[in-house]
């Protein structure tokens, strides 16, 4: 896990892909600008390349930004619930986490000694659905994901016993 100055932000495979696509898009825009300035005949090709790189970049950037917002939101809630203001919460990145963690986790993991909570991808998706909703009409999966986050936050208070954690949750 990469902790940028001890914050919730983390870099994973999608972050790298988005940065590479952003570089490619900017490079194509620069090449298009040069072609326009020099009045070359490859302008339609350059426009097509800018459009293609942008078309690939936008969905990747959307999912990366959504993931970083989920990390920030969950970190804020975990810090508030656990009282540990250096705690970090984040979504599991399957490819990135396979280098450091098991690729399968039940629903979430709390590393008490590290002040780290990891929530699996499905629960993160459901959590963001709840967070972006009106909260009054949450479905069962969204409610479950909030419960998992609260459960793991209680672990960060120092409680490692599952039964006691469930009762306190």
CSV table of C-alpha atoms in Angstrom, one decimal:
chain,number,residue,atom,x,y,z
A,1,UNK,CA,0.0,0.0,0.0
A,2,UNK,CA,1.2,3.5,-0.8
A,3,UNK,CA,0.3,6.1,1.7
A,4,UNK,CA,0.9,9.5,0.4
A,5,UNK,CA,2.0,11.4,3.5
A,6,UNK,CA,0.0,9.2,5.8
A,7,UNK,CA,-3.3,10.0,4.1
A,8,UNK,CA,-6.1,7.9,2.6
A,9,UNK,CA,-4.8,8.4,-1.0
A,10,UNK,CA,-3.3,5.2,-2.5
A,11,UNK,CA,-1.8,4.4,-5.8
A,12,UNK,CA,-2.8,1.2,-7.6
A,13,UNK,CA,-2.8,-0.2,-11.1
A,14,UNK,CA,-5.7,2.0,-12.2
A,15,UNK,CA,-3.9,5.1,-11.0
A,16,UNK,CA,-0.9,4.3,-13.2
A,17,UNK,CA,-3.2,3.5,-16.1
A,18,UNK,CA,-5.0,6.9,-15.7
A,19,UNK,CA,-1.7,8.8,-15.5
A,20,UNK,CA,-0.4,7.0,-18.6
A,21,UNK,CA,-3.6,7.7,-20.5
A,22,UNK,CA,-3.5,11.4,-19.4
A,23,UNK,CA,0.1,11.7,-20.7
A,24,UNK,CA,-1.0,10.1,-24.0
A,25,UNK,CA,-4.0,12.4,-24.3
A,26,UNK,CA,-1.9,15.5,-23.7
A,27,UNK,CA,0.8,14.3,-26.1
A,28,UNK,CA,-1.9,13.8,-28.8
A,29,UNK,CA,-3.3,17.3,-28.1
A,30,UNK,CA,0.2,18.8,-28.5
A,31,UNK,CA,0.7,16.9,-31.8
A,32,UNK,CA,-2.7,18.1,-33.0
A,33,UNK,CA,-1.9,21.7,-32.1
A,34,UNK,CA,1.4,21.4,-34.0
A,35,UNK,CA,-0.4,20.0,-37.1
A,36,UNK,CA,-2.9,22.8,-37.0
A,37,UNK,CA,-0.2,25.4,-36.6
A,38,UNK,CA,1.8,24.0,-39.5
A,39,UNK,CA,-1.3,23.3,-41.6
A,40,UNK,CA,-0.4,19.7,-42.2
A,41,UNK,CA,-2.8,17.3,-43.8
A,42,UNK,CA,-2.8,14.8,-40.9
A,43,UNK,CA,-5.3,16.9,-38.8
A,44,UNK,CA,-8.2,14.5,-39.2
A,45,UNK,CA,-6.0,11.7,-38.0
A,46,UNK,CA,-4.8,13.8,-35.0
A,47,UNK,CA,-8.4,14.7,-34.1
A,48,UNK,CA,-9.3,11.0,-34.2
A,49,UNK,CA,-6.3,10.1,-31.9
A,50,UNK,CA,-7.3,12.8,-29.4
A,51,UNK,CA,-10.8,11.5,-29.4
A,52,UNK,CA,-9.8,7.9,-28.9
A,53,UNK,CA,-7.4,8.6,-26.0
A,54,UNK,CA,-10.0,10.8,-24.4
A,55,UNK,CA,-12.6,8.2,-24.8
A,56,UNK,CA,-10.4,5.6,-23.0
A,57,UNK,CA,-9.2,8.1,-20.4
A,58,UNK,CA,-12.6,9.3,-19.2
A,59,UNK,CA,-14.1,6.1,-17.8
A,60,UNK,CA,-10.8,5.1,-16.3
A,61,UNK,CA,-10.5,8.5,-14.6
A,62,UNK,CA,-14.1,8.3,-13.4
A,63,UNK,CA,-13.6,5.0,-11.6
A,64,UNK,CA,-10.2,6.1,-10.1
A,65,UNK,CA,-11.7,9.3,-8.8
A,66,UNK,CA,-14.7,7.4,-7.4
A,67,UNK,CA,-12.4,5.0,-5.7
A,68,UNK,CA,-10.3,7.9,-4.2
A,69,UNK,CA,-13.5,9.6,-3.0
A,70,UNK,CA,-14.6,6.3,-1.3
A,71,UNK,CA,-11.2,6.0,0.4
A,72,UNK,CA,-11.4,9.6,1.7
A,73,UNK,CA,-15.0,9.2,2.9
A,74,UNK,CA,-14.4,5.9,4.6
A,75,UNK,CA,-11.2,7.2,6.2
A,76,UNK,CA,-13.2,10.1,7.7
A,77,UNK,CA,-15.8,7.8,9.1
A,78,UNK,CA,-13.3,5.3,10.5
A,79,UNK,CA,-11.4,8.1,12.2
A,80,UNK,CA,-14.6,9.5,13.7
A,81,UNK,CA,-15.9,6.1,14.9
A,82,UNK,CA,-12.7,4.7,16.2
A,83,UNK,CA,-11.2,7.9,17.6
A,84,UNK,CA,-8.0,7.0,15.9
A,85,UNK,CA,-7.2,10.1,13.8
A,86,UNK,CA,-4.3,8.5,12.1
A,87,UNK,CA,-6.4,5.6,10.8
A,88,UNK,CA,-6.7,5.0,7.1
A,89,UNK,CA,-9.5,3.1,5.3
A,90,UNK,CA,-9.5,2.1,1.7
A,91,UNK,CA,-11.1,-0.1,-0.9
A,92,UNK,CA,-9.3,-3.3,-1.8
A,93,UNK,CA,-7.6,-3.1,-5.1
A,94,UNK,CA,-7.5,-6.7,-6.3
A,95,UNK,CA,-4.3,-6.5,-8.4
A,96,UNK,CA,-2.5,-4.0,-6.1
A,97,UNK,CA,-3.5,-5.7,-2.8
A,98,UNK,CA,-2.5,-9.1,-4.1
A,99,UNK,CA,1.1,-7.9,-3.7
A,100,UNK,CA,0.6,-7.1,0.0
A,101,UNK,CA,-2.6,-8.8,1.2
A,102,UNK,CA,-4.7,-11.8,0.5
A,103,UNK,CA,-6.8,-11.3,-2.6
A,104,UNK,CA,-9.8,-12.7,-0.8
A,105,UNK,CA,-11.1,-11.1,2.3
A,106,UNK,CA,-14.5,-11.8,3.9
A,107,UNK,CA,-15.9,-8.3,3.7
A,108,UNK,CA,-13.3,-6.2,5.5
A,109,UNK,CA,-10.1,-6.4,7.5
A,110,UNK,CA,-8.8,-4.2,10.3
A,111,UNK,CA,-5.1,-4.1,11.0
A,112,UNK,CA,-5.2,-2.7,14.6
A,113,UNK,CA,-1.5,-2.2,14.8
A,114,UNK,CA,-1.3,-0.3,11.5
A,115,UNK,CA,-4.6,1.6,12.0
A,116,UNK,CA,-5.7,0.3,8.6
A,117,UNK,CA,-9.1,-0.9,7.4
A,118,UNK,CA,-9.6,-2.6,4.0
A,119,UNK,CA,-13.0,-3.1,2.6
A,120,UNK,CA,-13.6,-5.5,-0.3
A,121,UNK,CA,-14.5,-4.1,-3.7
A,122,UNK,CA,-18.2,-5.1,-3.6
A,123,UNK,CA,-18.7,-3.4,-0.3
A,124,UNK,CA,-16.9,-0.3,-1.5
A,125,UNK,CA,-19.1,-0.1,-4.5
A,126,UNK,CA,-22.2,-0.5,-2.3
A,127,UNK,CA,-20.8,2.1,0.2
A,128,UNK,CA,-20.4,4.7,-2.5
A,129,UNK,CA,-23.9,3.9,-3.7
A,130,UNK,CA,-25.1,4.7,-0.2
A,131,UNK,CA,-22.9,7.7,0.2
A,132,UNK,CA,-24.1,9.3,-3.0
A,133,UNK,CA,-27.8,8.4,-2.3
A,134,UNK,CA,-30.4,10.2,-0.2
A,135,UNK,CA,-29.7,7.7,2.6
A,136,UNK,CA,-33.4,7.3,3.2
A,137,UNK,CA,-33.9,4.6,0.6
A,138,UNK,CA,-30.7,2.5,1.1
A,139,UNK,CA,-31.0,-1.1,-0.1
A,140,UNK,CA,-29.8,-4.1,2.0
A,141,UNK,CA,-26.4,-4.2,0.3
A,142,UNK,CA,-25.7,-0.5,1.0
A,143,UNK,CA,-26.8,-0.9,4.6
A,144,UNK,CA,-24.6,-4.0,5.0
A,145,UNK,CA,-21.5,-2.2,3.6
A,146,UNK,CA,-22.0,0.7,6.1
A,147,UNK,CA,-22.3,-2.0,8.8
A,148,UNK,CA,-19.0,-3.6,7.7
A,149,UNK,CA,-17.2,-0.3,7.8
A,150,UNK,CA,-18.5,0.4,11.3
A,151,UNK,CA,-17.6,-3.1,12.4
A,152,UNK,CA,-14.0,-2.7,11.2
A,153,UNK,CA,-13.8,0.8,12.8
A,154,UNK,CA,-14.7,-0.8,16.2
A,155,UNK,CA,-11.8,-3.2,15.7
A,156,UNK,CA,-9.5,-0.1,15.4
A,157,UNK,CA,-10.5,0.9,18.9
A,158,UNK,CA,-8.4,-2.1,20.0
A,159,UNK,CA,-11.1,-4.7,20.2
A,160,UNK,CA,-10.0,-7.9,18.5
A,161,UNK,CA,-12.8,-10.2,19.8
A,162,UNK,CA,-15.4,-10.6,17.0
A,163,UNK,CA,-18.3,-11.2,19.3
A,164,UNK,CA,-17.6,-8.1,21.4
A,165,UNK,CA,-17.1,-6.1,18.3
A,166,UNK,CA,-20.4,-7.3,16.9
A,167,UNK,CA,-22.2,-6.2,20.1
A,168,UNK,CA,-20.5,-2.8,20.1
A,169,UNK,CA,-21.3,-2.3,16.5
